Tab-separated table of C-alpha atoms and ligand atoms in Angstrom:
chain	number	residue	atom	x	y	z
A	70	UNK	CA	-43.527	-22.451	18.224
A	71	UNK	CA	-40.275	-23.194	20.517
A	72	UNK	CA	-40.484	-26.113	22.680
A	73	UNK	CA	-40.291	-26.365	26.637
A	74	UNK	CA	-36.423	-26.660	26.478
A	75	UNK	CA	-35.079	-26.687	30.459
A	76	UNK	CA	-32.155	-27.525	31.841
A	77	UNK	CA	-32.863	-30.855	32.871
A	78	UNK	CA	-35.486	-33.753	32.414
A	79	UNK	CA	-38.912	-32.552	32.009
A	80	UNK	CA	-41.456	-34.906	34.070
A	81	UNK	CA	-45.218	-35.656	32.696
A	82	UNK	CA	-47.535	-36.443	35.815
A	83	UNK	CA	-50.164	-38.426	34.815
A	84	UNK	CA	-49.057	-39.814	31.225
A	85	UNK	CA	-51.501	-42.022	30.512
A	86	UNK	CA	-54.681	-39.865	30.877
A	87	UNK	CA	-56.338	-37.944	28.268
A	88	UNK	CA	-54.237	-34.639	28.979
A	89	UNK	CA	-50.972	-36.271	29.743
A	90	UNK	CA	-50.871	-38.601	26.921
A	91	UNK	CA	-51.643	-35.598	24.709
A	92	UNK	CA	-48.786	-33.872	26.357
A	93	UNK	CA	-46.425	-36.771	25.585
A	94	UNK	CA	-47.012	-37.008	22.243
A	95	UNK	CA	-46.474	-32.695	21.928
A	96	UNK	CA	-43.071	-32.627	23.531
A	97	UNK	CA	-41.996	-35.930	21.844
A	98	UNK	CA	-43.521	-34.562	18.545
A	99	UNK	CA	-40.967	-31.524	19.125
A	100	UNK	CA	-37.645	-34.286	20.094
A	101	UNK	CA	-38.295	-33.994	23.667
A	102	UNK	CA	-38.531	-37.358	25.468
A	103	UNK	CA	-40.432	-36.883	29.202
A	104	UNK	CA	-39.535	-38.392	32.034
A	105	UNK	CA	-42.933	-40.966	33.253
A	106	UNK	CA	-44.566	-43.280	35.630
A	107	UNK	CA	-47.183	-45.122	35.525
A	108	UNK	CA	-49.328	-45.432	38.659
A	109	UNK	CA	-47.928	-48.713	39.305
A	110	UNK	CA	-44.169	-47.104	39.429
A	111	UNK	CA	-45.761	-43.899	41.252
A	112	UNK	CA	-48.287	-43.324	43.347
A	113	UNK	CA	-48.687	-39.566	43.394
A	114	UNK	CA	-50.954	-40.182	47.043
A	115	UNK	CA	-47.867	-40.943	48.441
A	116	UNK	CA	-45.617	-38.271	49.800
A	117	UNK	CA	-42.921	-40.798	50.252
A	118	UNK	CA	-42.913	-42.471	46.843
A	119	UNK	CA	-43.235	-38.902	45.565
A	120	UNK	CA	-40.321	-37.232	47.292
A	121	UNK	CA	-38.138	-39.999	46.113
A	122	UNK	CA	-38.846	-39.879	42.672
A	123	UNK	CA	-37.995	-36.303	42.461
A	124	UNK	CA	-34.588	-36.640	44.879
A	125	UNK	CA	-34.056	-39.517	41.971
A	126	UNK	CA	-35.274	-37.963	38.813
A	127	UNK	CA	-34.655	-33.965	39.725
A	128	UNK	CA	-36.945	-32.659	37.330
A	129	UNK	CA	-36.522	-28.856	35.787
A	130	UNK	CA	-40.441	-28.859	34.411
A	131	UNK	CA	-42.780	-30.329	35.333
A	132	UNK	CA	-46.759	-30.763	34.014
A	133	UNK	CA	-48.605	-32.074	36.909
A	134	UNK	CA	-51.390	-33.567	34.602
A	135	UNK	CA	-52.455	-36.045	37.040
A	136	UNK	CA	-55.769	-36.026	38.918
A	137	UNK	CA	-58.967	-37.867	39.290
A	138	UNK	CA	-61.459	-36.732	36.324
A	139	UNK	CA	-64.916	-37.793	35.723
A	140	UNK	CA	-68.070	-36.266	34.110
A	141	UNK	CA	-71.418	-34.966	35.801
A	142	UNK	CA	-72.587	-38.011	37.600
A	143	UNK	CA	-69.250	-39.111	38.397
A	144	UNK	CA	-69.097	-36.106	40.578
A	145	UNK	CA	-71.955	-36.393	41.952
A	146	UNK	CA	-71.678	-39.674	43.498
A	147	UNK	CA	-68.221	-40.252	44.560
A	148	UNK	CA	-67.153	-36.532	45.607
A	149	UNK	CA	-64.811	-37.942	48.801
A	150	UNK	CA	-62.793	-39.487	46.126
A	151	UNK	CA	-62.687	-36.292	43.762
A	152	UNK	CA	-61.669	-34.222	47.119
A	153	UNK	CA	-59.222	-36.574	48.403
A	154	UNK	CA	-57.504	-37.827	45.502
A	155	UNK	CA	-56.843	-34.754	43.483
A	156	UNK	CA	-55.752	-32.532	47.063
A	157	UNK	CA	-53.277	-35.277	47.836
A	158	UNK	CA	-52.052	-35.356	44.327
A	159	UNK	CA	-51.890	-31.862	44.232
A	160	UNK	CA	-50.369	-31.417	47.429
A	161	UNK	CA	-47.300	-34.073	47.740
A	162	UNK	CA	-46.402	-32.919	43.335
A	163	UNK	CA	-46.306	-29.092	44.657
A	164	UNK	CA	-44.169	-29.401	47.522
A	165	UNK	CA	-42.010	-31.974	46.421
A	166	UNK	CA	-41.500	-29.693	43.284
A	167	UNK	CA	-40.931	-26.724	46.317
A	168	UNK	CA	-38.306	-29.072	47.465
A	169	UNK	CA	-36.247	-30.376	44.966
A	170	UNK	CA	-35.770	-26.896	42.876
A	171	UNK	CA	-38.017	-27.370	40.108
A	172	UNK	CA	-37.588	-24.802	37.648
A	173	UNK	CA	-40.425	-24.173	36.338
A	174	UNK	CA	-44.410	-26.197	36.953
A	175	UNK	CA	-47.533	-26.290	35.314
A	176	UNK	CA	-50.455	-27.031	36.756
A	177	UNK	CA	-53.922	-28.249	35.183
A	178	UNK	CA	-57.265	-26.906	36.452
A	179	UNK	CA	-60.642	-26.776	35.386
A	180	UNK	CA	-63.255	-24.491	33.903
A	181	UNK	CA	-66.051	-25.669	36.863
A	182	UNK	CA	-63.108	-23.553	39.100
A	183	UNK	CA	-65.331	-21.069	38.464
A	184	UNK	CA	-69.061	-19.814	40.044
A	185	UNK	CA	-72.086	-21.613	38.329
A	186	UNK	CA	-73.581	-18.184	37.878
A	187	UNK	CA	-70.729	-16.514	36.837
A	188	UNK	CA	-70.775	-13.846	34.225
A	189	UNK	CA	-70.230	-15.322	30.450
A	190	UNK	CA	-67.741	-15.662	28.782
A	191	UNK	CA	-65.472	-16.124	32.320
A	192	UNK	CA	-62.476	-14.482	33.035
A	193	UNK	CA	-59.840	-15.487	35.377
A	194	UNK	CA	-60.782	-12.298	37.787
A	195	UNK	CA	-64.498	-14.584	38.199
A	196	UNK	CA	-62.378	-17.090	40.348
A	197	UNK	CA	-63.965	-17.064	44.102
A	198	UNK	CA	-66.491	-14.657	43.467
A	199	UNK	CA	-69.490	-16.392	43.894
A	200	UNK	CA	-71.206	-20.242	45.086
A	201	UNK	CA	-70.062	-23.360	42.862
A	202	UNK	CA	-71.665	-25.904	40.774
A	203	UNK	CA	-73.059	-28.870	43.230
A	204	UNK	CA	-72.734	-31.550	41.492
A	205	UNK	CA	-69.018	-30.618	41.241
A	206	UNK	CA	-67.990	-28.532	44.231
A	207	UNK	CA	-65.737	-31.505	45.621
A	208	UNK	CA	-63.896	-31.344	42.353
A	209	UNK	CA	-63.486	-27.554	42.065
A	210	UNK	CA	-62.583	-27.125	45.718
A	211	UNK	CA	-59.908	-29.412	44.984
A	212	UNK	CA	-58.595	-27.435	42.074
A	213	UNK	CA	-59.201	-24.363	43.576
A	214	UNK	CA	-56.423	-25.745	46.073
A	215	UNK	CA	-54.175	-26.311	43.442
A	216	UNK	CA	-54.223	-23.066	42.117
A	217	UNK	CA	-53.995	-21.389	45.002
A	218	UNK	CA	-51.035	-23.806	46.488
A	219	UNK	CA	-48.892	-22.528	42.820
A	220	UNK	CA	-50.198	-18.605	43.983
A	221	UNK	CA	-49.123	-19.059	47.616
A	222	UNK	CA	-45.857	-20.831	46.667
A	223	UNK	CA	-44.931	-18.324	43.671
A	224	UNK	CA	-45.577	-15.348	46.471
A	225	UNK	CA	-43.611	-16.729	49.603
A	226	UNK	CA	-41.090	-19.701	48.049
A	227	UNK	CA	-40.954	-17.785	44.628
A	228	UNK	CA	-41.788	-20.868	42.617
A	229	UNK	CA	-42.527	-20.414	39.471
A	230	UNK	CA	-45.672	-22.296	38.994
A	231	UNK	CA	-48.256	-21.353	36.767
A	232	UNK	CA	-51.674	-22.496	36.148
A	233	UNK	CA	-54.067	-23.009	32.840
A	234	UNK	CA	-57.570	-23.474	33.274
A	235	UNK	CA	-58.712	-25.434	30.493
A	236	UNK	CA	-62.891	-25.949	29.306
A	237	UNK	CA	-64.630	-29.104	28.846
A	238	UNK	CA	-61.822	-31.218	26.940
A	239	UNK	CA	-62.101	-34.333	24.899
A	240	UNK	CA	-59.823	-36.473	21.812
A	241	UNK	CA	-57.984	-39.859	21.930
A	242	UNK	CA	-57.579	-41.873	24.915
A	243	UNK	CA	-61.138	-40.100	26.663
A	244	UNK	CA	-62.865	-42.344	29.242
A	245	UNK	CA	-65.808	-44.011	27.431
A	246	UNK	CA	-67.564	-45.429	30.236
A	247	UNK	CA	-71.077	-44.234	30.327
A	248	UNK	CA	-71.417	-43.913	33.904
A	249	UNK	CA	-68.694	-42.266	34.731
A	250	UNK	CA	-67.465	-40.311	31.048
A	251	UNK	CA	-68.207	-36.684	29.914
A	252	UNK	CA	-70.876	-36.137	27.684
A	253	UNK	CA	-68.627	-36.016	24.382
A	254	UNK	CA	-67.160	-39.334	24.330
A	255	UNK	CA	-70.511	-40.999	26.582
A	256	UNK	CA	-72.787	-39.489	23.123
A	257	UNK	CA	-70.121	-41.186	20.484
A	258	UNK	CA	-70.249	-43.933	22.552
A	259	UNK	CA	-74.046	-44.279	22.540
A	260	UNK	CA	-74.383	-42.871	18.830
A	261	UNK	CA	-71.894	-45.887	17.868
A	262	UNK	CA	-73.310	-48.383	19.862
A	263	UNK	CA	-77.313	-47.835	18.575
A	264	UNK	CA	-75.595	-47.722	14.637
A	265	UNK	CA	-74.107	-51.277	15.705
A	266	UNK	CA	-77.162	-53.096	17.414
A	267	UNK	CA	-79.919	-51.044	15.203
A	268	UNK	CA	-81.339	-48.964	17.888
A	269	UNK	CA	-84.026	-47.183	17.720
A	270	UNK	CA	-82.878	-43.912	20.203
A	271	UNK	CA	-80.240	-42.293	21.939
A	272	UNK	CA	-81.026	-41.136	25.358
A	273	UNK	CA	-79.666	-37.681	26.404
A	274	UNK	CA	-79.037	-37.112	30.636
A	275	UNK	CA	-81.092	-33.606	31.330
A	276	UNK	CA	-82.770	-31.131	29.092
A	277	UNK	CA	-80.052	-30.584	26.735
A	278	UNK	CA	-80.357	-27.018	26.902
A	279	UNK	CA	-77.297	-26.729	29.035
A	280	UNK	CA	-74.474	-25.115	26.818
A	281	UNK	CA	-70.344	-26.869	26.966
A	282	UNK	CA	-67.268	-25.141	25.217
A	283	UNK	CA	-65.099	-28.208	23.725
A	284	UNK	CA	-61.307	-28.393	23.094
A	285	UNK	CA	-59.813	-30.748	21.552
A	286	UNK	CA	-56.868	-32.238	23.977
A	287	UNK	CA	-53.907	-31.926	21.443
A	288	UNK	CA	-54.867	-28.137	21.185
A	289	UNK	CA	-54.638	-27.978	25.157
A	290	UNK	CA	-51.355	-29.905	24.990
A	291	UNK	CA	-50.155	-27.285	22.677
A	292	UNK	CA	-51.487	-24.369	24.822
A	293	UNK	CA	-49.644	-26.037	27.974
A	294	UNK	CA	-46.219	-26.274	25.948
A	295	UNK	CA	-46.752	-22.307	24.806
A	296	UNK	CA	-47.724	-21.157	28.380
A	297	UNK	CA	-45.007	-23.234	29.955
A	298	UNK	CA	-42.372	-21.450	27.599
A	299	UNK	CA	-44.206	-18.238	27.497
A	300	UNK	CA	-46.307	-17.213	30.769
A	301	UNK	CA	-44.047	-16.479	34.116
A	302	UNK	CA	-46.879	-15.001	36.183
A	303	UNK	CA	-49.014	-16.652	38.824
A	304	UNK	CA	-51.681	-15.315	37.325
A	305	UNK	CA	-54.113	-18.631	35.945
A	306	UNK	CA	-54.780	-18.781	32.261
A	307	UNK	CA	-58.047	-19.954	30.448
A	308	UNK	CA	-57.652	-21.841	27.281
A	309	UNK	CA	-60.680	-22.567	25.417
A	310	UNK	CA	-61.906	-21.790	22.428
A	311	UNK	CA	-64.166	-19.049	22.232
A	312	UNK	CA	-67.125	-20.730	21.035
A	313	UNK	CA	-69.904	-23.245	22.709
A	314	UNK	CA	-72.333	-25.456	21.774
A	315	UNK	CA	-75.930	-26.967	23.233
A	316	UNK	CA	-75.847	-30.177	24.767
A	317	UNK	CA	-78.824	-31.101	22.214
A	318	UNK	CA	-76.940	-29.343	18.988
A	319	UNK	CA	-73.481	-31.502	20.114
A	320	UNK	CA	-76.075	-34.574	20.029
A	321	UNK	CA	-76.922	-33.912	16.872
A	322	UNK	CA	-73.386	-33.103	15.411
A	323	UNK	CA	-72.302	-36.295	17.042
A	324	UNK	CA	-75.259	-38.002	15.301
A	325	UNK	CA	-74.424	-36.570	11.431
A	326	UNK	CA	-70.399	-37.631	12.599
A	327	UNK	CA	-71.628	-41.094	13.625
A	328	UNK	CA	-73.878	-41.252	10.720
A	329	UNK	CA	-76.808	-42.884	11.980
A	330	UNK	CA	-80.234	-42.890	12.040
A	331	UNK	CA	-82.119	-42.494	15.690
A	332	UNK	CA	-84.484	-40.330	17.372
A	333	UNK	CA	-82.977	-38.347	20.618
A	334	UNK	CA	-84.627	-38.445	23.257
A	335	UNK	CA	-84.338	-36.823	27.152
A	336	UNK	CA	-83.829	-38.390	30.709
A	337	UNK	CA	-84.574	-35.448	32.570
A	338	UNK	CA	-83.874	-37.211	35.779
A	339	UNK	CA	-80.274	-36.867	35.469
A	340	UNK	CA	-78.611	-33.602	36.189
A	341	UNK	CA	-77.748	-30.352	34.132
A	342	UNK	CA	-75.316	-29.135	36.084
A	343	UNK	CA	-74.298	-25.857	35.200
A	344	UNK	CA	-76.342	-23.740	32.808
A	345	UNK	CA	-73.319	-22.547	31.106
A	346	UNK	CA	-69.623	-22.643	30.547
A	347	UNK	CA	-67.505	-20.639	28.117
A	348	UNK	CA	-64.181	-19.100	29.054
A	349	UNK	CA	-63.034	-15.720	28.226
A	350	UNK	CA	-59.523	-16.448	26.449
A	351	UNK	CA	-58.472	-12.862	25.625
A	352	UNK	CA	-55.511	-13.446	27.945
A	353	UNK	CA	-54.328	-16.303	26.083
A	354	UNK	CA	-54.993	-14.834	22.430
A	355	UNK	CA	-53.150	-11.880	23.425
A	356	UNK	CA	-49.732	-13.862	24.085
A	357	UNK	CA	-50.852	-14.955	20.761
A	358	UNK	CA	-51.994	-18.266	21.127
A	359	UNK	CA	-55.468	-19.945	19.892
A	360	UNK	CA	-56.833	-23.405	18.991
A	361	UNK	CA	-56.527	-25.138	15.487
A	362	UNK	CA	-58.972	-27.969	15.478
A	363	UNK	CA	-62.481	-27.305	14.869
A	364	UNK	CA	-65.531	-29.412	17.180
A	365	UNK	CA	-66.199	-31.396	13.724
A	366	UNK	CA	-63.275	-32.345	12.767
A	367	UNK	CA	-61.947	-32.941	16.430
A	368	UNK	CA	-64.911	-34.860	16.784
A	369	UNK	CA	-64.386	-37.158	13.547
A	370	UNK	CA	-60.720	-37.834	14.502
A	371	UNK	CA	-62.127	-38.847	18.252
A	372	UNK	CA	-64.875	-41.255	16.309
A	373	UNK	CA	-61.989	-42.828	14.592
A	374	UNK	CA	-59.998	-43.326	17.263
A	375	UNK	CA	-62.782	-44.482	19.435
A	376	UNK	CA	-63.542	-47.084	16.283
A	377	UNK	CA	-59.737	-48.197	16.462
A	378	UNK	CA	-59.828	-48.614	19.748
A	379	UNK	CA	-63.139	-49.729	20.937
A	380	UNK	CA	-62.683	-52.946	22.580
A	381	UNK	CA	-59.974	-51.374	24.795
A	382	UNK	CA	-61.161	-47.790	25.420
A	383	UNK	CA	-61.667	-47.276	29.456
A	384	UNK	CA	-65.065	-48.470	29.085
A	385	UNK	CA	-67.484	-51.178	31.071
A	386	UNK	CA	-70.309	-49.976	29.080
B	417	GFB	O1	-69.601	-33.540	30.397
B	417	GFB	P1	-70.450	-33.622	31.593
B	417	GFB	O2	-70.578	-34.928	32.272
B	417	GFB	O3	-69.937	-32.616	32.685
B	417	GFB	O4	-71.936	-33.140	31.209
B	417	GFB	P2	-70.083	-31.072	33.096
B	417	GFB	C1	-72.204	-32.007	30.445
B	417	GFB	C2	-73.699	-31.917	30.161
B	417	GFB	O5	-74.058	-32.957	29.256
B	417	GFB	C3	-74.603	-32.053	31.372
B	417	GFB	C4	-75.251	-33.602	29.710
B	417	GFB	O6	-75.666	-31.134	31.252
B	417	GFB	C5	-75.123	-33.485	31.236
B	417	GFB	O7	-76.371	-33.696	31.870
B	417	GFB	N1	-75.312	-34.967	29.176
B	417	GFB	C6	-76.233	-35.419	28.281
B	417	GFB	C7	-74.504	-36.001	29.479
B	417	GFB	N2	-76.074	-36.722	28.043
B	417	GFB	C8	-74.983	-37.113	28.761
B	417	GFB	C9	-74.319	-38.373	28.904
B	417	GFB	O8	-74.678	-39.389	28.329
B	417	GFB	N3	-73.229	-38.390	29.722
B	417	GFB	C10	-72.775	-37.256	30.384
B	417	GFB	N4	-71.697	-37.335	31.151
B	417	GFB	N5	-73.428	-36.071	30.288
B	417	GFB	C11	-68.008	-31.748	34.472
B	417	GFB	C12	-67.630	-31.692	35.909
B	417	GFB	O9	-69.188	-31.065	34.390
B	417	GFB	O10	-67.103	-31.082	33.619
B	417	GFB	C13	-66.225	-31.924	36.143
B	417	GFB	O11	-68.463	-32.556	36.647
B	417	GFB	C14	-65.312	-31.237	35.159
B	417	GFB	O12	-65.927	-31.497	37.428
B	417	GFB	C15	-65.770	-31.377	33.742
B	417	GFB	O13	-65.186	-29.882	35.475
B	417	GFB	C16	-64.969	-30.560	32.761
B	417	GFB	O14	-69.536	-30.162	32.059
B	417	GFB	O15	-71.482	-30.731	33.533
């Protein structure tokens, strides 16, 4: 597989987040070295700050990785800062990248783009045709935005930004904190923690009859590289892989990884969210692209980074 090679510096927006740090270490892993800030250098709210860096840096490709990510409850509860955070990200990267000539953009959406009722697997053509998830609307409004910002510019400016819409992701560097995590890295979490302190149970938020499609974040990273060098259509891309999983099965996969002993049990207060989500990836397999890392093994290489890293994982748990 060739490697995003432009003619100038290729720019990582949000480096040190799950996606972006997976993206770093794919282009380094193929010799190229990506221009980053942290959010302490640049803050992507600010159209000033933002315009300056790309007058300074100029850019050819950029992967605008950055956003505000949390899981179900998350969501839920803080969805002025999902709205407002991710549109103004969205909107200062996208026309700055309008304004200084970038070459070529890719930009990162979500699987909950799509209607909570919508057909399975999804294709891209389900986008806008029906009412969204609640507990996530905020979010997906948001990304809807984005996607339709790269559309509207590729149409009238003739920017060549594209969009992948990847599933529910997970792998080094996740965001362990129980209250606001996704449910992969909140269950190793929990798994790990009652296999510390002897617990007796591990509580699962909702029914667990909800299903999830997982990919492991190296195998988008490598998807975003291919598309970036291969896809020059405004047309949004899914990237998933194929297959999902019960919340309750995942439980008890994460349980057997973990290797502990403990009942599960249900908190069917908390929310289920969407019944299901599973992308359609035909258009992705047919450029010839699909994942390499299965949910177990992805899973056991999260554990042991999660073990490696445990006192400093984003966690308050
Ligand atoms: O991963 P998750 O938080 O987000 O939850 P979504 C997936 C499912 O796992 C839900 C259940 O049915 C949860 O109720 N679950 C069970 C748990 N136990 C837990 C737990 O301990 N923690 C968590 N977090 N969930 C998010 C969206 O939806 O997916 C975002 O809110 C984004 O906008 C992301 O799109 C990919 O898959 O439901």
């Amino acid at each position: 597989m060739s490697t995003a090679r432009s003619r100038g510096p290729v720019y990582v927006a949000g480096h040190r987040g799950l996606v972006g740090s997976a993206l770093v270490r794919r282009l380094e892993g193929s010799g190229v070295e990506p221009v980053v800030r942290t959010r302490t250098e640049l803050d992507l709210t600010d159209p000033i700050a933002v315009d300056a860096f790309f007058a300074e840096e100029r850019p050819a490709r950029v992967y605008l990785a950055a956003a505000k990510v949390g899981g179900i409850q998350a969501n839920d509860e803080y969805p002025g800062d999902f709205i407002r955070e991710n549109l103004a990200i969205q909107l200062h990267v996208l026309d700055a990248a309008r304004r200084h000539g970038v070459e070529k953009l890719l930009f990162l959406g979500s699987s909950c783009i799509y209607p909570k009722h919508a057909a399975q697997p999804m294709a891209e053509d389900a986008l806008l045709t029906g009412p969204l998830e609640p507990t996530n609307q905020a979010y997906a409004v948001a990304k809807i935005a984005g996607v339709e910002m790269c559309r509207a510019y590729w149409r009238q400016y003739g920017c060549r930004f594209i969009s992948a819409m990847p599933t529910n992701l997970y792998g080094p560097g996740d965001n362990f904190d129980l209250e606001t995590s996704h449910v992969l890295p909140a269950l190793l979490r929990k798994f790990h923690e009652a296999k510390v302190h002897g617990h007796r149970e591990v509580v699962l938020w909702g029914t667990g009859t909800p299903r999830r499609e997982f990919l492991h974040v190296d195998d988008l990273a490598d998807a975003c590289v291919f598309l970036m060098d291969r896809w020059d259509r405004p047309d949004i891309v899914n990237v998933g892989v194929g297959e999902d999983i019960a919340i309750r099965e995942l439980a008890e996969l994460i349980r057997e990884v973990v290797d502990v002993d403990v009942s599960i049990t249900l908190d069917r207060e908390k929310p289920d969210g969407t019944p299901r989500k599973l992308l359609d990836t035909t258009r992705l397999q047919e450029l010839g692209w699909t994942p390499s890392i299965d949910l177990r093994d992805g899973i056991e290489r999260t554990y042991a980074w999660f073990r490696t890293h445990v006192d400093d994982a984003r966690s308050h748990a």
